[in-house]
Amino acid sequence: MILGGGVGTRLYPLTKLRAKPAVPLGAKYRLIDIPISNCINSDLQRIYVLTQFNSASLNRHISRTYTALGAGFSQGFVEVLAAQQTPESPNWFEGTADAVRKYLRLFAEWDVDQYLILSGDHLYRMNYAEFIQRHRDTKADITLSVVPVDGSRASEFGLMKIAKDGRVLSFSEKPTGDALKAMAVDTAVLGLSPEEAKLSPYIASMGIYVFDKQVMLNLVNDAPNRTDFGKEIIPAAAKDHNVQAYLFKDYWEDIG
């Protein structure tokens, strides 16, 4: 599931007429091509893109670019799921978790073990198969991909403290001031050298997650008032679920 993001005010005027994932990048490509390409190259070919703002350009790009994915006998597809009003839910998407909640019936139809939740406005190359394998090896309920960051950028991200085995002990979404200082850790636990750990004393969530299927269904259904994964669902889940951190060691940037 690739989350298309909100209005995209920080990318205005690029988002005046299009959703964030539809913003052009490198001539003929769009931001959405990055996570989709990562999925296809990780042999993940059942892909939903959830969006709600200015989605016409995004729909057009996906329909023209990925039609061959489901050709022949393949079950592969890239499908846009736009926000919609229904008798059960008259409101638009109110956050990342709420967007997934509104389409749970559709997702639950697939006989799968895990859900991979991605962002549509990040620039990086990642083999999600390794990410998912780490999730399975640690018997995690939820796994977050993380990167070490320095103090100048730390308040832009969800930050966490982890145990030596990678388990997330606490989570704070975009803290500032004293709350930010309290989230500083020895990032050598991630395998960084002492010099690297000193330069980057915070562990930041990339905003991409692997959930065990039933765990996600329970967390999203049992707390309908929690609308966002990073701010509400995951911090609450860290108390009584096995939430693991997976270190991503390559280039990554949040374009949005």
Short mmCIF file of C-alpha atoms in Angstrom, two decimals:
data_model
loop_
_atom_site.label_atom_id
_atom_site.label_comp_id
_atom_site.label_asym_id
_atom_site.label_seq_id
_atom_site.Cartn_x
_atom_site.Cartn_y
_atom_site.Cartn_z
CA MET A 1 0.00 0.00 0.00
CA ILE A 2 1.54 3.28 -1.12
CA LEU A 3 0.16 6.32 0.69
CA GLY A 4 -0.20 9.33 -1.57
CA GLY A 5 0.11 11.94 1.16
CA GLY A 6 -1.84 15.09 1.89
CA VAL A 7 -2.30 18.38 0.07
CA GLY A 8 1.45 18.83 -0.42
CA THR A 9 1.64 22.50 0.51
CA ARG A 10 5.44 22.37 0.92
CA LEU A 11 5.79 21.36 -2.75
CA TYR A 12 3.47 24.10 -4.05
CA PRO A 13 3.18 25.14 -6.89
CA LEU A 14 4.24 21.70 -8.13
CA THR A 15 1.16 20.32 -6.37
CA LYS A 16 -1.26 22.98 -7.60
CA LEU A 17 -2.80 20.62 -10.15
CA ARG A 18 -1.53 17.20 -9.06
CA ALA A 19 -1.07 14.91 -6.08
CA LYS A 20 2.39 14.74 -4.47
CA PRO A 21 3.19 11.30 -5.95
CA ALA A 22 2.47 12.69 -9.43
CA VAL A 23 5.11 15.45 -9.21
CA PRO A 24 7.57 15.03 -12.10
CA LEU A 25 11.09 13.80 -11.32
CA GLY A 26 13.86 13.27 -13.88
CA ALA A 27 11.88 14.27 -16.97
CA LYS A 28 9.40 11.45 -17.74
CA TYR A 29 9.20 9.95 -14.24
CA ARG A 30 6.99 10.81 -11.27
CA LEU A 31 7.67 10.45 -7.53
CA ILE A 32 5.27 7.49 -7.43
CA ASP A 33 7.56 5.56 -9.81
CA ILE A 34 10.18 5.24 -7.05
CA PRO A 35 8.23 3.06 -4.59
CA ILE A 36 6.51 1.21 -7.44
CA SER A 37 9.88 0.44 -9.04
CA ASN A 38 11.20 -0.72 -5.66
CA CYS A 39 8.17 -3.01 -5.32
CA ILE A 40 8.48 -4.54 -8.78
CA ASN A 41 12.22 -5.10 -8.36
CA SER A 42 11.51 -6.72 -4.97
CA ASP A 43 9.03 -9.09 -6.67
CA LEU A 44 6.02 -7.43 -5.03
CA GLN A 45 3.43 -6.98 -7.74
CA ARG A 46 0.10 -6.36 -6.00
CA ILE A 47 0.25 -2.64 -5.36
CA TYR A 48 -2.41 -0.19 -4.20
CA VAL A 49 -1.89 3.59 -4.24
CA LEU A 50 -4.12 5.50 -1.81
CA THR A 51 -4.70 9.14 -2.67
CA GLN A 52 -7.26 11.87 -2.27
CA PHE A 53 -5.98 15.25 -3.57
CA ASN A 54 -5.72 16.16 -7.26
CA SER A 55 -5.45 12.52 -8.29
CA ALA A 56 -6.41 12.80 -12.00
CA SER A 57 -2.79 13.23 -13.17
CA LEU A 58 -1.65 10.35 -10.97
CA ASN A 59 -4.42 8.06 -12.23
CA ARG A 60 -3.50 8.84 -15.82
CA HIS A 61 0.21 8.18 -15.28
CA ILE A 62 -0.37 4.85 -13.51
CA SER A 63 -2.92 3.60 -16.05
CA ARG A 64 -0.59 4.37 -18.95
CA THR A 65 2.63 3.14 -17.35
CA TYR A 66 1.78 -0.10 -15.57
CA THR A 67 -0.87 -1.74 -17.74
CA ALA A 68 1.50 -4.60 -18.68
CA LEU A 69 2.01 -5.62 -15.05
CA GLY A 70 -1.22 -7.63 -14.99
CA ALA A 71 -0.94 -9.01 -18.51
CA GLY A 72 -1.31 -12.71 -19.18
CA PHE A 73 -1.81 -14.90 -16.14
CA SER A 74 -0.11 -12.61 -13.64
CA GLN A 75 -2.06 -11.33 -10.62
CA GLY A 76 0.08 -8.20 -10.60
CA PHE A 77 -1.44 -4.72 -10.72
CA VAL A 78 -0.98 -1.12 -9.69
CA GLU A 79 -4.36 0.30 -8.68
CA VAL A 80 -5.30 3.74 -7.41
CA LEU A 81 -7.73 3.81 -4.48
CA ALA A 82 -9.09 7.34 -4.18
CA ALA A 83 -10.83 8.65 -1.09
CA GLN A 84 -14.56 8.13 -1.36
CA GLN A 85 -17.65 8.84 0.69
CA THR A 86 -19.78 5.82 1.58
CA PRO A 87 -22.89 5.33 3.73
CA GLU A 88 -20.66 3.82 6.44
CA SER A 89 -18.00 6.54 6.17
CA PRO A 90 -19.09 9.96 4.92
CA ASN A 91 -15.68 11.57 5.55
CA TRP A 92 -12.54 11.76 3.44
CA PHE A 93 -9.23 10.22 4.58
CA GLU A 94 -8.25 11.77 7.90
CA GLY A 95 -4.72 10.31 8.10
CA THR A 96 -2.54 7.41 6.99
CA ALA A 97 -4.19 4.81 9.24
CA ASP A 98 -7.65 6.12 8.42
CA ALA A 99 -6.94 5.76 4.69
CA VAL A 100 -6.03 2.10 5.18
CA ARG A 101 -9.00 1.55 7.52
CA LYS A 102 -11.46 2.73 4.88
CA TYR A 103 -10.25 0.05 2.44
CA LEU A 104 -9.70 -2.81 4.88
CA ARG A 105 -12.42 -4.95 3.30
CA LEU A 106 -10.57 -4.85 0.00
CA PHE A 107 -7.16 -5.61 1.53
CA ALA A 108 -8.55 -8.44 3.67
CA GLU A 109 -9.64 -10.30 0.51
CA TRP A 110 -6.01 -11.24 -0.22
CA ASP A 111 -4.57 -14.35 1.42
CA VAL A 112 -1.31 -12.76 2.61
CA ASP A 113 0.80 -12.83 5.78
CA GLN A 114 2.09 -9.24 5.81
CA TYR A 115 1.22 -5.79 4.54
CA LEU A 116 3.95 -3.41 3.38
CA ILE A 117 3.02 0.26 3.82
CA LEU A 118 5.04 2.82 1.86
CA SER A 119 5.11 6.54 1.20
CA GLY A 120 4.63 7.95 -2.28
CA ASP A 121 7.05 10.90 -2.00
CA HIS A 122 10.42 9.44 -0.97
CA LEU A 123 13.61 9.12 -3.05
CA TYR A 124 15.61 5.92 -2.41
CA ARG A 125 16.32 2.44 -3.76
CA MET A 126 15.50 -0.46 -1.49
CA ASN A 127 15.05 -4.21 -1.71
CA TYR A 128 11.87 -4.70 0.30
CA ALA A 129 12.46 -8.46 0.34
CA GLU A 130 15.29 -7.91 2.85
CA PHE A 131 13.07 -5.60 4.91
CA ILE A 132 10.29 -8.20 5.02
CA GLN A 133 12.73 -11.03 5.77
CA ARG A 134 14.06 -9.13 8.80
CA HIS A 135 10.46 -8.77 9.97
CA ARG A 136 9.94 -12.52 9.70
CA ASP A 137 13.28 -13.47 11.24
CA THR A 138 12.59 -11.41 14.38
CA LYS A 139 8.96 -12.64 14.56
CA ALA A 140 7.93 -9.00 14.74
CA ASP A 141 4.37 -7.71 14.78
CA ILE A 142 5.51 -4.45 13.14
CA THR A 143 8.85 -3.49 11.61
CA LEU A 144 9.88 0.11 10.87
CA SER A 145 12.66 1.01 8.47
CA VAL A 146 14.93 3.57 10.13
CA VAL A 147 17.88 5.83 9.36
CA PRO A 148 20.31 7.65 11.71
CA VAL A 149 19.97 11.47 11.57
CA ASP A 150 21.75 14.46 13.07
CA GLY A 151 20.27 17.02 15.46
CA SER A 152 19.54 19.63 12.79
CA ARG A 153 16.93 17.43 11.06
CA ALA A 154 15.75 15.16 13.87
CA SER A 155 12.62 17.16 14.75
CA GLU A 156 11.25 16.53 11.23
CA PHE A 157 10.86 12.80 11.88
CA GLY A 158 9.36 10.24 14.18
CA LEU A 159 12.19 9.24 16.54
CA MET A 160 12.68 6.11 18.59
CA LYS A 161 14.79 4.38 21.20
CA ILE A 162 15.62 0.73 20.61
CA ALA A 163 17.09 -2.20 22.53
CA LYS A 164 20.23 -4.05 21.42
CA ASP A 165 18.09 -6.66 19.65
CA GLY A 166 16.42 -3.94 17.57
CA ARG A 167 13.15 -3.84 19.47
CA VAL A 168 11.58 -0.39 19.66
CA LEU A 169 11.22 0.72 23.29
CA SER A 170 9.66 4.15 22.79
CA PHE A 171 8.53 6.32 19.92
CA SER A 172 8.00 10.08 19.61
CA GLU A 173 6.57 11.81 16.53
CA LYS A 174 8.46 14.99 15.54
CA PRO A 175 9.54 16.05 19.04
CA THR A 176 11.03 19.47 19.78
CA GLY A 177 12.88 21.12 22.66
CA ASP A 178 13.47 18.94 25.71
CA ALA A 179 11.39 16.14 24.19
CA LEU A 180 13.82 16.07 21.26
CA LYS A 181 16.89 15.97 23.51
CA ALA A 182 15.34 13.07 25.44
CA MET A 183 15.27 10.96 22.26
CA ALA A 184 19.04 11.13 21.66
CA VAL A 185 20.63 7.66 21.82
CA ASP A 186 23.90 5.89 21.11
CA THR A 187 23.24 4.94 17.49
CA ALA A 188 26.24 2.60 17.59
CA VAL A 189 23.60 0.00 18.52
CA LEU A 190 22.63 0.14 14.83
CA GLY A 191 26.15 -0.81 13.80
CA LEU A 192 27.49 2.72 13.24
CA SER A 193 31.10 3.55 14.10
CA PRO A 194 31.66 5.72 17.22
CA GLU A 195 32.37 8.71 14.93
CA GLU A 196 29.20 8.17 12.88
CA ALA A 197 27.13 7.65 16.03
CA LYS A 198 28.37 10.94 17.46
CA LEU A 199 27.35 12.82 14.29
CA SER A 200 23.92 11.16 14.09
CA PRO A 201 22.58 10.57 17.61
CA TYR A 202 18.94 10.03 16.63
CA ILE A 203 17.08 7.08 15.10
CA ALA A 204 14.42 8.30 12.65
CA SER A 205 11.55 6.39 11.12
CA MET A 206 11.41 6.48 7.32
CA GLY A 207 7.63 6.22 7.50
CA ILE A 208 7.52 2.79 5.86
CA TYR A 209 6.32 -0.27 7.74
CA VAL A 210 5.72 -4.02 7.58
CA PHE A 211 2.68 -5.20 9.55
CA ASP A 212 1.59 -8.75 10.22
CA LYS A 213 -1.84 -8.95 8.66
CA GLN A 214 -3.92 -9.67 11.76
CA VAL A 215 -1.94 -7.21 13.88
CA MET A 216 -2.71 -4.36 11.49
CA LEU A 217 -6.37 -5.33 11.19
CA ASN A 218 -6.69 -5.38 14.99
CA LEU A 219 -4.84 -2.11 15.58
CA VAL A 220 -6.76 -0.20 12.93
CA ASN A 221 -10.19 -1.63 13.82
CA ASP A 222 -9.87 -1.49 17.61
CA ALA A 223 -8.99 2.22 17.70
CA PRO A 224 -11.16 4.06 15.16
CA ASN A 225 -10.20 7.39 16.74
CA ARG A 226 -6.52 6.86 15.84
CA THR A 227 -6.07 8.16 12.32
CA ASP A 228 -2.28 8.18 11.78
CA PHE A 229 0.29 5.38 11.90
CA GLY A 230 3.29 7.47 12.91
CA LYS A 231 1.59 9.70 15.47
CA GLU A 232 -0.85 7.29 17.11
CA ILE A 233 -0.98 3.64 15.99
CA ILE A 234 2.71 2.71 16.24
CA PRO A 235 3.59 4.63 19.45
CA ALA A 236 0.67 2.91 21.19
CA ALA A 237 1.56 -0.49 19.72
CA ALA A 238 5.18 -0.32 20.93
CA LYS A 239 4.00 -0.89 24.52
CA ASP A 240 2.65 -4.39 24.03
CA HIS A 241 3.72 -5.56 20.56
CA ASN A 242 7.06 -6.69 19.16
CA VAL A 243 7.95 -3.59 17.13
CA GLN A 244 11.34 -3.91 15.44
CA ALA A 245 13.66 -1.41 13.73
CA TYR A 246 15.35 -2.23 10.40
CA LEU A 247 18.39 -0.10 9.53
CA PHE A 248 18.45 1.24 5.97
CA LYS A 249 22.08 1.96 5.03
CA ASP A 250 21.74 3.81 1.74
CA TYR A 251 20.64 7.20 0.40
CA TRP A 252 17.12 8.28 1.36
CA GLU A 253 15.30 11.60 1.17
CA ASP A 254 11.76 12.65 2.02
CA ILE A 255 10.93 14.80 -1.02
CA GLY A 256 7.54 15.82 0.39
#
